[in-house]
């Protein structure tokens, strides 16, 4: 469902747009001095560029990938399929079927292959993907665990905090200055991203306490994609065009600290910053708590159906340790569902199951790996209960996945590889 409501790679493109909306100072926050900062930034971007360069999947993993996409919400159809799994592990929940996958450059192609047991990557650009499936105590209850680790170089994880601070500081200037900065600092990136994304407007409003209220409008369009990426253009128009989503961070007193809202190809970001530290959008300035509440709403049109969820609220925790910088999210409250009449007739307890007990857990950030290498890592833990309604969701998700796999994905990979290559060239050219 994440691929339908907010594709991970679309988030990567938005992230690229935000980087290019920053300034030279953002790049130079990657290290303690200009030389090391440039190396760290370029290495990080190069790792991401590799991930999308001439992607190929070995037949065994390609089969496993599509089988899991087809039956993610009907795991009983997968558990005994020996063509998928690379091993079995013992966990607290019991036996866990495991699929280990490695990703690396082979003869100019980024190659994914199933392995008996992959290892934590350490060479820049290499990756490890793990998918685990375990039977839970309920007759129809299963738990998915997925982990992805990408080696991004030697930049220490704690540098992520400096980068975010520099990015917010860069917005604490007149809008015309910010625009001039990113246009001169990242000209190649702006051209590459401009085929899909454009910064429509940027407003920076100084506040009486010295902070700055920032509103950024980013437009997604398929118009410029049609020439070089025709299938991706169709997919963007079909799925991202009608999609709506909102992510809002608030504290327990109800004050909002960050707001991202997308509606029909327009993404609006709102935040308030003072010396690179986020402040509540309104009210007195104060230090942000390590634990916030993430409010989420999303909807998408798939085939003939519009599906969505709102009032999804979970904990959003800043992870700040010597070995990790990132965010941990946990959702234990069932959202309010927006489903077609056919699905509503099937609605029952299975849709509550993912939010029971420990709930849905997602973690993403920079983690110290082996040999002082840093990983960009993410983990998702999700419990599901097989049922008619979950099969309905599974069928919808597989419809979108089927539309995506193949030519669309190939074009999207090429688009991202070219965008990251442009960003790397811009970084190399900075004074």
Coordinates of C-alpha atoms in Angstrom, one line a residue:
X1 CA 0.0 0.0 0.0
X2 CA 2.9 2.4 0.7
X3 CA 3.8 2.2 -3.0
X4 CA 0.3 3.3 -3.9
X5 CA -0.3 6.0 -1.4
X6 CA 3.2 7.6 -1.3
X7 CA 5.8 5.7 -3.3
X8 CA 9.1 5.5 -1.6
X9 CA 10.9 6.7 -4.7
X10 CA 8.5 9.6 -5.0
X11 CA 9.6 10.5 -1.5
X12 CA 13.2 10.3 -2.7
X13 CA 12.5 12.7 -5.5
X14 CA 10.9 15.1 -3.0
X15 CA 13.9 14.8 -0.8
X16 CA 16.1 15.7 -3.8
X17 CA 14.0 18.8 -4.4
X18 CA 14.4 19.8 -0.8
X19 CA 18.2 19.3 -1.0
X20 CA 18.3 21.5 -4.1
X21 CA 16.2 24.1 -2.3
X22 CA 18.9 24.4 0.3
X23 CA 22.2 26.1 -0.2
X24 CA 26.0 25.5 -0.3
X25 CA 26.0 25.5 3.5
X26 CA 23.8 22.4 3.5
X27 CA 26.4 20.4 1.6
X28 CA 29.3 21.7 3.8
X29 CA 27.4 20.4 6.9
X30 CA 28.4 16.9 5.8
X31 CA 31.8 17.2 7.4
X32 CA 33.9 19.2 9.9
X33 CA 35.7 20.9 7.0
X34 CA 35.0 21.8 3.4
X35 CA 37.1 18.9 1.9
X36 CA 35.7 16.1 4.0
X37 CA 32.1 17.6 3.7
X38 CA 32.3 17.5 -0.1
X39 CA 33.6 13.9 0.0
X40 CA 30.9 12.7 2.4
X41 CA 28.1 14.4 0.4
X42 CA 29.3 13.2 -2.9
X43 CA 29.8 9.6 -1.6
X44 CA 26.3 9.6 -0.1
X45 CA 24.7 10.7 -3.4
X46 CA 26.9 8.3 -5.4
X47 CA 25.6 5.4 -3.3
X48 CA 22.0 6.4 -4.0
X49 CA 22.8 6.9 -7.7
X50 CA 24.2 3.4 -7.9
X51 CA 21.1 1.9 -6.4
X52 CA 19.0 3.1 -9.4
X53 CA 21.6 2.5 -12.2
X54 CA 20.7 -0.3 -14.7
X55 CA 18.8 -2.3 -12.1
X56 CA 18.5 -6.1 -12.7
X57 CA 17.0 -8.8 -10.5
X58 CA 18.1 -12.4 -10.6
X59 CA 15.2 -14.7 -11.6
X60 CA 14.8 -16.3 -8.2
X61 CA 14.4 -13.0 -6.5
X62 CA 12.3 -11.6 -9.2
X63 CA 9.8 -14.5 -8.7
X64 CA 9.9 -14.0 -5.0
X65 CA 9.3 -10.3 -5.2
X66 CA 6.2 -10.7 -7.4
X67 CA 4.8 -13.6 -5.3
X68 CA 5.2 -11.6 -2.1
X69 CA 3.6 -8.5 -3.7
X70 CA 0.6 -10.7 -4.8
X71 CA 0.0 -12.4 -1.5
X72 CA 1.4 -10.0 1.1
X73 CA -2.0 -9.9 2.9
X74 CA -2.6 -13.7 2.4
X75 CA 0.7 -15.0 3.8
X76 CA -0.6 -18.6 4.1
X77 CA -0.1 -18.9 0.4
X78 CA 3.5 -18.0 0.7
X79 CA 4.8 -19.8 3.8
X80 CA 5.3 -23.2 2.2
X81 CA 6.6 -21.9 -1.1
X82 CA 10.3 -23.0 -1.1
X83 CA 11.0 -21.0 -4.2
X84 CA 10.7 -17.8 -2.2
X85 CA 12.7 -18.3 1.0
X86 CA 16.4 -18.5 1.6
X87 CA 16.2 -19.9 5.1
X88 CA 14.3 -20.3 8.4
X89 CA 15.2 -18.6 11.6
X90 CA 14.1 -18.9 15.2
X91 CA 12.4 -15.8 16.8
X92 CA 10.4 -15.1 19.9
X93 CA 7.3 -15.4 17.7
X94 CA 8.5 -18.8 16.5
X95 CA 9.9 -20.0 13.2
X96 CA 10.4 -17.2 10.7
X97 CA 10.7 -17.7 7.0
X98 CA 13.5 -15.5 5.7
X99 CA 14.4 -14.0 2.3
X100 CA 17.8 -12.4 2.2
X101 CA 18.8 -10.3 -0.8
X102 CA 22.0 -8.5 -1.6
X103 CA 22.4 -5.5 -4.0
X104 CA 25.6 -4.6 -5.7
X105 CA 27.1 -3.2 -8.9
X106 CA 28.0 -6.0 -11.3
X107 CA 29.4 -5.0 -14.7
X108 CA 27.7 -1.7 -14.6
X109 CA 24.3 -3.1 -13.5
X110 CA 22.9 -2.8 -9.9
X111 CA 22.1 -6.4 -9.3
X112 CA 19.7 -7.9 -6.7
X113 CA 20.1 -11.6 -5.9
X114 CA 18.7 -13.9 -3.3
X115 CA 21.4 -15.3 -0.9
X116 CA 21.4 -18.0 1.8
X117 CA 22.4 -15.3 4.2
X118 CA 23.4 -11.8 3.2
X119 CA 25.7 -9.7 5.3
X120 CA 25.6 -6.1 6.4
X121 CA 27.0 -4.1 3.5
X122 CA 30.1 -2.0 3.9
X123 CA 31.1 -1.1 0.3
X124 CA 29.6 2.2 -0.8
X125 CA 26.4 1.6 -2.7
X126 CA 25.9 -2.0 -1.7
X127 CA 22.7 -3.0 0.1
X128 CA 21.0 -5.7 2.1
X129 CA 17.3 -6.5 2.0
X130 CA 15.7 -8.8 4.5
X131 CA 12.0 -10.0 4.5
X132 CA 10.8 -12.2 7.3
X133 CA 7.4 -13.9 7.8
X134 CA 6.4 -15.5 11.1
X135 CA 3.2 -17.2 12.2
X136 CA 1.6 -15.6 15.2
X137 CA -0.6 -17.2 17.9
X138 CA -3.9 -16.4 16.1
X139 CA -5.1 -18.9 13.5
X140 CA -4.9 -16.4 10.7
X141 CA -2.3 -14.0 12.2
X142 CA 1.1 -13.3 10.6
X143 CA 3.9 -10.9 11.1
X144 CA 6.0 -9.3 8.4
X145 CA 9.4 -7.8 9.1
X146 CA 11.4 -6.0 6.5
X147 CA 14.8 -4.3 6.8
X148 CA 16.8 -2.5 4.1
X149 CA 20.3 -1.3 4.6
X150 CA 22.3 0.8 2.1
X151 CA 26.0 1.6 2.6
X152 CA 26.5 5.3 2.1
X153 CA 30.2 5.9 3.0
X154 CA 32.0 7.0 6.1
X155 CA 29.9 10.0 7.1
X156 CA 29.2 9.6 10.9
X157 CA 25.5 9.2 11.7
X158 CA 25.6 12.3 14.0
X159 CA 26.3 14.5 10.9
X160 CA 22.6 14.0 9.9
X161 CA 21.6 16.4 12.7
X162 CA 24.0 19.1 11.3
X163 CA 22.7 18.6 7.8
X164 CA 19.1 19.0 8.9
X165 CA 20.0 22.1 10.9
X166 CA 21.8 23.6 7.9
X167 CA 18.9 22.9 5.7
X168 CA 16.5 24.7 8.0
X169 CA 18.9 27.6 8.5
X170 CA 19.1 28.0 4.8
X171 CA 15.4 28.8 4.7
X172 CA 15.7 31.5 7.3
X173 CA 16.4 34.1 4.6
X174 CA 14.3 36.2 2.1
X175 CA 12.7 33.9 -0.4
X176 CA 14.5 35.6 -3.3
X177 CA 17.8 34.9 -1.7
X178 CA 17.0 31.3 -1.2
X179 CA 15.9 30.9 -4.8
X180 CA 19.0 32.5 -6.1
X181 CA 21.1 30.3 -3.9
X182 CA 19.7 26.9 -5.0
X183 CA 19.5 27.9 -8.7
X184 CA 23.2 28.8 -8.8
X185 CA 24.4 26.0 -6.4
X186 CA 22.3 23.2 -8.0
X187 CA 21.6 24.1 -11.6
X188 CA 22.0 20.5 -13.0
X189 CA 19.8 19.1 -10.3
X190 CA 17.1 21.7 -10.9
X191 CA 17.0 20.7 -14.6
X192 CA 16.9 17.0 -13.9
X193 CA 14.2 17.2 -11.3
X194 CA 12.3 19.8 -13.3
X195 CA 11.1 17.1 -15.6
X196 CA 8.8 15.9 -12.8
X197 CA 9.0 18.4 -9.9
X198 CA 9.2 22.1 -9.6
X199 CA 9.2 24.6 -6.7
X200 CA 6.1 26.6 -7.5
X201 CA 6.4 29.1 -4.7
X202 CA 8.5 29.8 -1.6
X203 CA 7.5 32.2 1.2
X204 CA 9.7 33.0 4.1
X205 CA 8.1 35.3 6.7
X206 CA 10.2 36.6 9.6
X207 CA 8.6 36.5 13.0
X208 CA 8.9 39.0 15.8
X209 CA 11.0 36.5 17.9
X210 CA 13.6 36.0 15.2
X211 CA 12.2 32.8 13.8
X212 CA 11.0 32.3 10.2
X213 CA 7.8 30.8 9.0
X214 CA 8.4 28.9 5.8
X215 CA 5.8 27.7 3.2
X216 CA 7.1 25.7 0.2
X217 CA 4.9 24.6 -2.7
X218 CA 6.2 21.7 -4.8
X219 CA 4.3 20.7 -8.0
X220 CA 4.4 17.2 -9.5
X221 CA 3.7 17.1 -13.2
X222 CA 3.9 14.5 -16.0
X223 CA 4.1 17.0 -18.8
X224 CA 7.9 17.2 -19.2
X225 CA 8.3 13.5 -18.5
X226 CA 6.5 12.4 -21.7
X227 CA 9.4 12.8 -24.1
X228 CA 12.0 10.7 -22.3
X229 CA 9.9 8.8 -19.7
X230 CA 6.5 8.1 -21.3
X231 CA 5.4 5.2 -19.2
X232 CA 6.5 6.9 -16.0
X233 CA 4.5 9.9 -17.1
X234 CA 1.4 7.8 -17.4
X235 CA 1.9 6.2 -14.0
X236 CA 2.5 9.6 -12.3
X237 CA -0.7 10.9 -13.9
X238 CA -2.7 7.8 -13.0
X239 CA -1.6 7.3 -9.4
X240 CA 0.2 10.4 -8.0
X241 CA -2.1 12.9 -9.7
X242 CA -5.3 11.9 -7.8
X243 CA -3.5 11.0 -4.6
X244 CA -4.0 13.0 -1.4
X245 CA -2.0 12.7 1.8
X246 CA -1.0 14.7 4.8
X247 CA 1.6 14.3 7.5
X248 CA 1.5 16.5 10.5
X249 CA 3.8 16.5 13.6
X250 CA 2.4 17.8 16.8
X251 CA 3.3 17.7 20.5
X252 CA 1.1 16.4 23.3
X253 CA -0.2 19.9 24.0
X254 CA -1.7 20.0 20.4
X255 CA 0.8 22.4 18.9
X256 CA 1.9 21.7 15.3
X257 CA 5.6 21.6 14.4
X258 CA 5.6 20.5 10.8
X259 CA 2.9 20.1 8.2
X260 CA 3.2 18.4 4.7
X261 CA 0.0 18.2 2.7
X262 CA -0.4 16.9 -0.9
X263 CA -3.5 17.4 -2.9
X264 CA -3.7 16.6 -6.7
X265 CA -0.1 17.0 -7.6
X266 CA 0.7 20.0 -5.2
X267 CA 2.7 19.3 -2.1
X268 CA 2.7 22.2 0.5
X269 CA 5.3 22.1 3.3
X270 CA 5.0 24.4 6.3
X271 CA 7.5 24.8 9.2
X272 CA 9.0 27.5 11.4
X273 CA 12.7 27.6 12.2
X274 CA 15.0 29.6 14.4
X275 CA 18.8 29.1 14.1
X276 CA 18.1 25.8 12.4
X277 CA 15.8 24.4 15.1
X278 CA 12.2 23.7 14.4
X279 CA 9.6 25.7 16.4
X280 CA 5.9 25.3 16.8
X281 CA 4.0 26.8 13.8
X282 CA 2.3 29.2 16.2
X283 CA 2.9 30.4 19.7
X284 CA 6.0 30.9 21.8
X285 CA 9.3 29.4 20.7
X286 CA 10.5 26.4 22.7
X287 CA 12.6 23.3 22.4
X288 CA 11.1 20.4 20.5
X289 CA 10.4 17.3 22.5
X290 CA 12.1 14.1 21.5
X291 CA 8.6 12.5 21.2
X292 CA 5.9 13.9 19.0
X293 CA 2.7 12.7 17.5
X294 CA 2.5 12.0 13.8
X295 CA -1.0 12.5 12.3
X296 CA -1.4 10.9 8.9
X297 CA -4.2 10.8 6.3
X298 CA -3.9 9.4 2.7
X299 CA -6.1 8.3 -0.1
X300 CA -5.5 7.0 -3.6
X301 CA -7.5 5.8 -6.6
X302 CA -6.7 2.3 -7.7
X303 CA -8.6 0.8 -10.6
X304 CA -12.2 1.8 -10.1
X305 CA -11.9 2.3 -6.3
X306 CA -10.8 5.2 -4.1
X307 CA -9.4 3.9 -0.8
X308 CA -7.9 5.9 2.1
X309 CA -7.4 6.3 5.8
X310 CA -7.5 9.3 8.1
X311 CA -7.0 10.0 11.8
X312 CA -4.0 7.7 11.8
X313 CA -2.0 8.9 14.8
X314 CA 1.2 7.4 16.2
X315 CA 4.3 8.2 18.1
X316 CA 7.2 9.9 16.3
X317 CA 10.4 9.6 18.3
X318 CA 13.7 11.3 17.4
X319 CA 16.5 8.8 17.7
X320 CA 19.8 10.4 18.9
X321 CA 22.5 8.0 19.9
X322 CA 26.2 7.7 19.1
X323 CA 25.4 4.9 16.7
X324 CA 22.2 6.2 15.1
X325 CA 20.4 9.4 14.0
X326 CA 16.8 8.9 12.8
X327 CA 13.2 8.5 13.6
X328 CA 11.1 5.7 15.1
X329 CA 7.3 5.6 14.5
X330 CA 4.7 3.4 16.1
X331 CA 1.0 3.3 15.4
X332 CA -1.3 1.6 17.9
X333 CA -4.6 3.2 17.0
X334 CA -6.8 2.1 14.1
X335 CA -7.5 4.9 11.7
X336 CA -10.8 5.9 10.2
X337 CA -11.2 4.1 6.9
X338 CA -12.5 5.5 3.6
X339 CA -13.5 2.4 1.6
X340 CA -15.9 1.6 -1.3
X341 CA -19.2 0.1 -0.4
X342 CA -18.1 -3.4 -1.4
X343 CA -15.2 -3.3 1.0
X344 CA -17.2 -1.7 3.8
X345 CA -19.4 -4.8 3.7
X346 CA -16.4 -6.9 4.5
X347 CA -15.2 -4.6 7.3
X348 CA -14.4 -6.4 10.5
X349 CA -11.8 -6.9 13.1
X350 CA -8.9 -7.8 10.7
X351 CA -8.3 -4.1 9.8
X352 CA -7.7 -3.5 13.5
X353 CA -5.2 -6.3 13.8
X354 CA -2.1 -4.4 12.6
X355 CA -2.6 -1.8 15.4
X356 CA -3.0 -4.2 18.3
X357 CA -0.2 -5.0 20.7
X358 CA 3.0 -3.3 19.6
X359 CA 1.3 -1.9 16.6
X360 CA 2.8 -1.0 13.2
X361 CA 6.4 0.0 13.7
X362 CA 8.6 1.9 11.2
X363 CA 12.2 3.1 11.8
X364 CA 14.4 5.0 9.4
X365 CA 17.8 6.7 9.8
X366 CA 21.5 6.7 9.6
X367 CA 23.2 3.8 11.5
X368 CA 26.8 3.1 12.2
X369 CA 27.8 -0.2 10.5
X370 CA 30.9 -2.3 10.4
X371 CA 34.4 -0.8 9.7
X372 CA 33.1 2.7 10.6
X373 CA 30.8 2.7 7.6
X374 CA 27.4 4.3 7.8
X375 CA 24.1 2.7 6.6
X376 CA 20.9 4.4 5.5
X377 CA 18.5 1.9 7.1
X378 CA 14.8 1.3 7.4
X379 CA 12.7 -1.3 9.2
X380 CA 9.0 -2.1 9.1
X381 CA 7.2 -4.5 11.4
X382 CA 3.5 -5.3 10.5
X383 CA 1.1 -7.9 11.7
X384 CA -1.8 -9.0 9.4
X385 CA -4.9 -11.2 9.8
X386 CA -6.0 -13.0 6.7
X387 CA -9.6 -12.2 5.8
X388 CA -11.8 -11.2 2.9
X389 CA -11.1 -7.5 3.4
X390 CA -7.3 -8.0 3.5
X391 CA -7.5 -10.0 0.3
X392 CA -9.4 -7.0 -1.2
X393 CA -6.5 -4.7 -0.2
X394 CA -4.0 -7.2 -1.5
X395 CA -5.7 -7.4 -4.9
X396 CA -5.7 -3.6 -5.1
X397 CA -2.1 -3.3 -4.1
X398 CA -1.1 -5.9 -6.7
X399 CA -3.0 -4.1 -9.4
X400 CA -0.8 -1.0 -8.8
X401 CA 2.3 -3.1 -8.5
X402 CA 1.6 -4.8 -11.8
X403 CA 1.1 -1.4 -13.4
X404 CA 4.5 -0.3 -11.9
X405 CA 6.8 -3.3 -12.5
X406 CA 8.4 -3.4 -15.8
X407 CA 8.8 -0.4 -18.1
X408 CA 7.5 2.1 -15.5
X409 CA 10.0 1.0 -12.9
X410 CA 12.8 1.0 -15.5
X411 CA 12.1 4.6 -16.4
X412 CA 11.8 5.7 -12.8
X413 CA 15.1 4.1 -12.0
X414 CA 16.7 5.9 -14.9
X415 CA 15.1 9.2 -13.8
X416 CA 16.4 8.9 -10.3
X417 CA 19.9 7.8 -11.4
X418 CA 20.1 10.8 -13.7
X419 CA 18.8 13.1 -10.9
X420 CA 21.3 11.8 -8.4
X421 CA 24.1 12.1 -10.9
X422 CA 23.2 15.7 -11.5
X423 CA 23.2 16.4 -7.8
X424 CA 26.6 14.8 -7.5
X425 CA 28.0 16.9 -10.3
X426 CA 26.6 20.0 -8.6
X427 CA 28.2 19.1 -5.3
X428 CA 31.6 18.5 -7.1
X429 CA 31.4 22.0 -8.6
X430 CA 30.6 23.9 -5.4
X431 CA 33.2 26.5 -4.4

